[in-house]
């Protein structure tokens, strides 16, 4: 018998099984059974998490999706979704979802369901704070070029594969009991945001939430200051002064947004800038690059670089020099 003590019950959600439609739809169907053993009514079922609901239909049905609080992502788990905007018609097949920008309301046509095999769509709203954390983790702030593209209709269709299905399954399963909902569900919610942010079709829909969150955001301003002043000896006090906050208030705000300290984030920005420089010019002097990104001591720079990238700057240069 396998000993599962001390393990995460949802960690093996996809283990040994295909992460396709049947696994996730089977899990969602368990939520449709009420306390008496019968099926809940057709329509919307709100799950035990703000902004998350399951849509169930037995035939073609129009549902309106969207929120003023954050972008909404509708995953067609069984069946498929269509919609039409003033600029275009979206007619994707099964295995696709829709991303709807903050403040946009979109009518979605739910298709592919009948009395015996219901249409199932999982709708997940992401908060602006969650979107912002995903952006900081993946692209180092809100001013990256990848965030400049916009989605004119505020709606985008996107394919989603096994990785996102597994994340959705872990999240939904964690909502099933109070302890997991309190401890594990927040982690899986963040995981879904990170995975969505990596989908090219979805990323523009994040921009309105990110731009709204980024206006006069002290963390955004501080990250920009770091990137524009890599050679300077930057302290937390310097950054706090730049954004007109006390050092303690700034440090608290920065950690809440990025999950790390200003010092650790600055070190990451410097090392990643050095990594980019070495890839673009393998013949460049390691000492010169160290100084360019704010390291006065080349030995310290080499040590930090190896700790982050598992290779020394010299080894990386030799590999890419051919």
mmCIF file of N, CA and C in Angstrom, residues 68-127:
data_model
loop_
_atom_site.group_PDB
_atom_site.id
_atom_site.type_symbol
_atom_site.label_atom_id
_atom_site.label_comp_id
_atom_site.label_asym_id
_atom_site.label_seq_id
_atom_site.Cartn_x
_atom_site.Cartn_y
_atom_site.Cartn_z
ATOM 1 N N UNK A 68 -15.585 44.049 -13.510
ATOM 2 C CA UNK A 68 -14.934 45.343 -13.331
ATOM 3 C C UNK A 68 -13.689 45.228 -12.450
ATOM 4 N N UNK A 69 -13.480 44.062 -11.843
ATOM 5 C CA UNK A 69 -12.405 43.910 -10.858
ATOM 6 C C UNK A 69 -11.127 43.310 -11.417
ATOM 7 N N UNK A 70 -11.222 42.570 -12.519
ATOM 8 C CA UNK A 70 -10.048 41.923 -13.079
ATOM 9 C C UNK A 70 -10.425 41.140 -14.317
ATOM 10 N N UNK A 71 -9.441 40.666 -15.087
ATOM 11 C CA UNK A 71 -9.744 39.881 -16.280
ATOM 12 C C UNK A 71 -10.385 38.551 -15.923
ATOM 13 N N UNK A 72 -11.246 38.066 -16.812
ATOM 14 C CA UNK A 72 -11.957 36.803 -16.611
ATOM 15 C C UNK A 72 -11.518 35.823 -17.694
ATOM 16 N N UNK A 73 -11.289 34.576 -17.289
ATOM 17 C CA UNK A 73 -10.853 33.532 -18.211
ATOM 18 C C UNK A 73 -11.867 32.394 -18.177
ATOM 19 N N UNK A 74 -12.458 32.117 -19.335
ATOM 20 C CA UNK A 74 -13.482 31.078 -19.447
ATOM 21 C C UNK A 74 -12.888 29.880 -20.185
ATOM 22 N N UNK A 75 -12.801 28.754 -19.501
ATOM 23 C CA UNK A 75 -12.215 27.542 -20.063
ATOM 24 C C UNK A 75 -13.336 26.584 -20.463
ATOM 25 N N UNK A 76 -13.449 26.302 -21.758
ATOM 26 C CA UNK A 76 -14.438 25.328 -22.220
ATOM 27 C C UNK A 76 -13.891 23.934 -21.916
ATOM 28 N N UNK A 77 -14.405 23.320 -20.867
ATOM 29 C CA UNK A 77 -13.914 22.013 -20.439
ATOM 30 C C UNK A 77 -14.567 20.899 -21.247
ATOM 31 N N UNK A 78 -15.852 21.033 -21.486
ATOM 32 C CA UNK A 78 -16.581 20.082 -22.330
ATOM 33 C C UNK A 78 -17.480 20.893 -23.254
ATOM 34 N N UNK A 79 -17.374 20.645 -24.553
ATOM 35 C CA UNK A 79 -18.054 21.482 -25.524
ATOM 36 C C UNK A 79 -17.135 22.620 -25.940
ATOM 37 N N UNK A 80 -17.700 23.681 -26.497
ATOM 38 C CA UNK A 80 -16.872 24.798 -26.921
ATOM 39 C C UNK A 80 -17.660 26.098 -26.843
ATOM 40 N N UNK A 81 -16.931 27.208 -26.974
ATOM 41 C CA UNK A 81 -17.495 28.546 -26.842
ATOM 42 C C UNK A 81 -17.272 29.337 -28.125
ATOM 43 N N UNK A 82 -18.257 30.152 -28.495
ATOM 44 C CA UNK A 82 -18.123 31.083 -29.611
ATOM 45 C C UNK A 82 -18.481 32.476 -29.109
ATOM 46 N N UNK A 83 -17.944 33.497 -29.756
ATOM 47 C CA UNK A 83 -18.389 34.861 -29.483
ATOM 48 C C UNK A 83 -18.104 35.734 -30.693
ATOM 49 N N UNK A 84 -18.792 36.862 -30.764
ATOM 50 C CA UNK A 84 -18.591 37.833 -31.836
ATOM 51 C C UNK A 84 -18.427 39.208 -31.213
ATOM 52 N N UNK A 85 -17.383 39.923 -31.622
ATOM 53 C CA UNK A 85 -17.157 41.292 -31.168
ATOM 54 C C UNK A 85 -17.395 42.217 -32.363
ATOM 55 N N UNK A 86 -17.410 43.534 -32.148
ATOM 56 C CA UNK A 86 -17.598 44.447 -33.287
ATOM 57 C C UNK A 86 -16.549 44.284 -34.380
ATOM 58 N N UNK A 87 -15.380 43.731 -34.041
ATOM 59 C CA UNK A 87 -14.297 43.625 -35.014
ATOM 60 C C UNK A 87 -14.142 42.245 -35.626
ATOM 61 N N UNK A 88 -14.587 41.200 -34.928
ATOM 62 C CA UNK A 88 -14.314 39.851 -35.432
ATOM 63 C C UNK A 88 -15.240 38.826 -34.793
ATOM 64 N N UNK A 89 -15.229 37.629 -35.384
ATOM 65 C CA UNK A 89 -15.948 36.489 -34.815
ATOM 66 C C UNK A 89 -14.918 35.465 -34.363
ATOM 67 N N UNK A 90 -15.088 34.947 -33.166
ATOM 68 C CA UNK A 90 -14.212 33.905 -32.639
ATOM 69 C C UNK A 90 -14.976 32.586 -32.674
ATOM 70 N N UNK A 91 -14.458 31.621 -33.441
ATOM 71 C CA UNK A 91 -15.120 30.320 -33.535
ATOM 72 C C UNK A 91 -14.082 29.218 -33.305
ATOM 73 N N UNK A 92 -13.488 29.156 -32.121
ATOM 74 C CA UNK A 92 -12.497 28.109 -31.857
ATOM 75 C C UNK A 92 -13.175 26.777 -31.552
ATOM 76 N N UNK A 93 -12.422 25.710 -31.616
ATOM 77 C CA UNK A 93 -12.959 24.393 -31.310
ATOM 78 C C UNK A 93 -12.799 24.046 -29.844
ATOM 79 N N UNK A 94 -13.062 22.787 -29.493
ATOM 80 C CA UNK A 94 -12.860 22.338 -28.110
ATOM 81 C C UNK A 94 -11.402 22.510 -27.691
ATOM 82 N N UNK A 95 -11.183 22.680 -26.390
ATOM 83 C CA UNK A 95 -9.826 22.866 -25.896
ATOM 84 C C UNK A 95 -9.352 24.302 -25.961
ATOM 85 N N UNK A 96 -10.276 25.218 -26.214
ATOM 86 C CA UNK A 96 -9.946 26.640 -26.240
ATOM 87 C C UNK A 96 -10.739 27.353 -25.152
ATOM 88 N N UNK A 97 -10.234 28.519 -24.777
ATOM 89 C CA UNK A 97 -10.939 29.350 -23.814
ATOM 90 C C UNK A 97 -10.994 30.778 -24.304
ATOM 91 N N UNK A 98 -11.639 31.633 -23.512
ATOM 92 C CA UNK A 98 -11.715 33.055 -23.830
ATOM 93 C C UNK A 98 -11.175 33.866 -22.665
ATOM 94 N N UNK A 99 -10.374 34.878 -22.993
ATOM 95 C CA UNK A 99 -9.878 35.832 -22.010
ATOM 96 C C UNK A 99 -10.600 37.153 -22.246
ATOM 97 N N UNK A 100 -11.137 37.733 -21.179
ATOM 98 C CA UNK A 100 -11.946 38.948 -21.280
ATOM 99 C C UNK A 100 -11.337 40.001 -20.362
ATOM 100 N N UNK A 101 -10.952 41.128 -20.935
ATOM 101 C CA UNK A 101 -10.242 42.160 -20.186
ATOM 102 C C UNK A 101 -11.125 42.798 -19.124
ATOM 103 N N UNK A 102 -10.485 43.412 -18.139
ATOM 104 C CA UNK A 102 -11.189 44.108 -17.072
ATOM 105 C C UNK A 102 -12.137 45.161 -17.647
ATOM 106 N N UNK A 103 -13.372 45.169 -17.159
ATOM 107 C CA UNK A 103 -14.339 46.171 -17.583
ATOM 108 C C UNK A 103 -15.077 45.854 -18.862
ATOM 109 N N UNK A 104 -14.764 44.725 -19.497
ATOM 110 C CA UNK A 104 -15.420 44.335 -20.751
ATOM 111 C C UNK A 104 -16.461 43.261 -20.453
ATOM 112 N N UNK A 105 -17.642 43.392 -21.041
ATOM 113 C CA UNK A 105 -18.681 42.373 -20.944
ATOM 114 C C UNK A 105 -18.817 41.706 -22.311
ATOM 115 N N UNK A 106 -18.757 40.385 -22.338
ATOM 116 C CA UNK A 106 -18.826 39.669 -23.610
ATOM 117 C C UNK A 106 -19.861 38.554 -23.528
ATOM 118 N N UNK A 107 -20.703 38.471 -24.542
ATOM 119 C CA UNK A 107 -21.664 37.378 -24.618
ATOM 120 C C UNK A 107 -21.024 36.161 -25.258
ATOM 121 N N UNK A 108 -21.029 35.041 -24.564
ATOM 122 C CA UNK A 108 -20.439 33.808 -25.069
ATOM 123 C C UNK A 108 -21.533 32.799 -25.381
ATOM 124 N N UNK A 109 -21.449 32.174 -26.548
ATOM 125 C CA UNK A 109 -22.375 31.119 -26.915
ATOM 126 C C UNK A 109 -21.766 29.781 -26.516
ATOM 127 N N UNK A 110 -22.429 29.089 -25.586
ATOM 128 C CA UNK A 110 -21.967 27.777 -25.129
ATOM 129 C C UNK A 110 -22.601 26.704 -26.002
ATOM 130 N N UNK A 111 -21.762 25.910 -26.672
ATOM 131 C CA UNK A 111 -22.236 24.887 -27.601
ATOM 132 C C UNK A 111 -21.672 23.524 -27.210
ATOM 133 N N UNK A 112 -22.230 22.484 -27.815
ATOM 134 C CA UNK A 112 -21.685 21.146 -27.628
ATOM 135 C C UNK A 112 -22.209 20.421 -26.407
ATOM 136 N N UNK A 113 -23.350 20.837 -25.872
ATOM 137 C CA UNK A 113 -23.915 20.151 -24.713
ATOM 138 C C UNK A 113 -25.297 19.602 -25.000
ATOM 139 N N UNK A 114 -25.664 18.522 -24.316
ATOM 140 C CA UNK A 114 -27.023 17.989 -24.398
ATOM 141 C C UNK A 114 -27.402 17.419 -23.038
ATOM 142 N N UNK A 115 -28.570 16.791 -22.931
ATOM 143 C CA UNK A 115 -29.047 16.310 -21.632
ATOM 144 C C UNK A 115 -28.160 15.213 -21.061
ATOM 145 N N UNK A 116 -27.489 14.478 -21.930
ATOM 146 C CA UNK A 116 -26.684 13.352 -21.456
ATOM 147 C C UNK A 116 -25.216 13.727 -21.266
ATOM 148 N N UNK A 117 -24.780 14.726 -21.998
ATOM 149 C CA UNK A 117 -23.380 15.151 -21.916
ATOM 150 C C UNK A 117 -23.370 16.679 -21.906
ATOM 151 N N UNK A 118 -23.450 17.233 -20.699
ATOM 152 C CA UNK A 118 -23.632 18.671 -20.552
ATOM 153 C C UNK A 118 -22.398 19.461 -20.979
ATOM 154 N N UNK A 119 -22.667 20.670 -21.474
ATOM 155 C CA UNK A 119 -21.575 21.621 -21.701
ATOM 156 C C UNK A 119 -21.066 22.096 -20.342
ATOM 157 N N UNK A 120 -19.729 22.144 -20.177
ATOM 158 C CA UNK A 120 -19.123 22.621 -18.932
ATOM 159 C C UNK A 120 -18.061 23.669 -19.249
ATOM 160 N N UNK A 121 -18.177 24.825 -18.640
ATOM 161 C CA UNK A 121 -17.169 25.877 -18.742
ATOM 162 C C UNK A 121 -16.797 26.327 -17.336
ATOM 163 N N UNK A 122 -15.503 26.428 -17.081
ATOM 164 C CA UNK A 122 -15.012 26.943 -15.804
ATOM 165 C C UNK A 122 -14.573 28.384 -16.016
ATOM 166 N N UNK A 123 -15.139 29.301 -15.238
ATOM 167 C CA UNK A 123 -14.837 30.725 -15.356
ATOM 168 C C UNK A 123 -14.034 31.172 -14.135
ATOM 169 N N UNK A 124 -12.868 31.775 -14.384
ATOM 170 C CA UNK A 124 -11.970 32.198 -13.303
ATOM 171 C C UNK A 124 -11.623 33.669 -13.490
ATOM 172 N N UNK A 125 -11.955 34.484 -12.501
ATOM 173 C CA UNK A 125 -11.552 35.893 -12.510
ATOM 174 C C UNK A 125 -10.259 36.045 -11.716
ATOM 175 N N UNK A 126 -9.290 36.755 -12.282
ATOM 176 C CA UNK A 126 -8.035 37.027 -11.584
ATOM 177 C C UNK A 126 -8.044 38.461 -11.060
ATOM 178 N N UNK A 127 -7.605 38.647 -9.847
ATOM 179 C CA UNK A 127 -7.537 39.994 -9.294
ATOM 180 C C UNK A 127 -6.390 40.768 -9.941
#
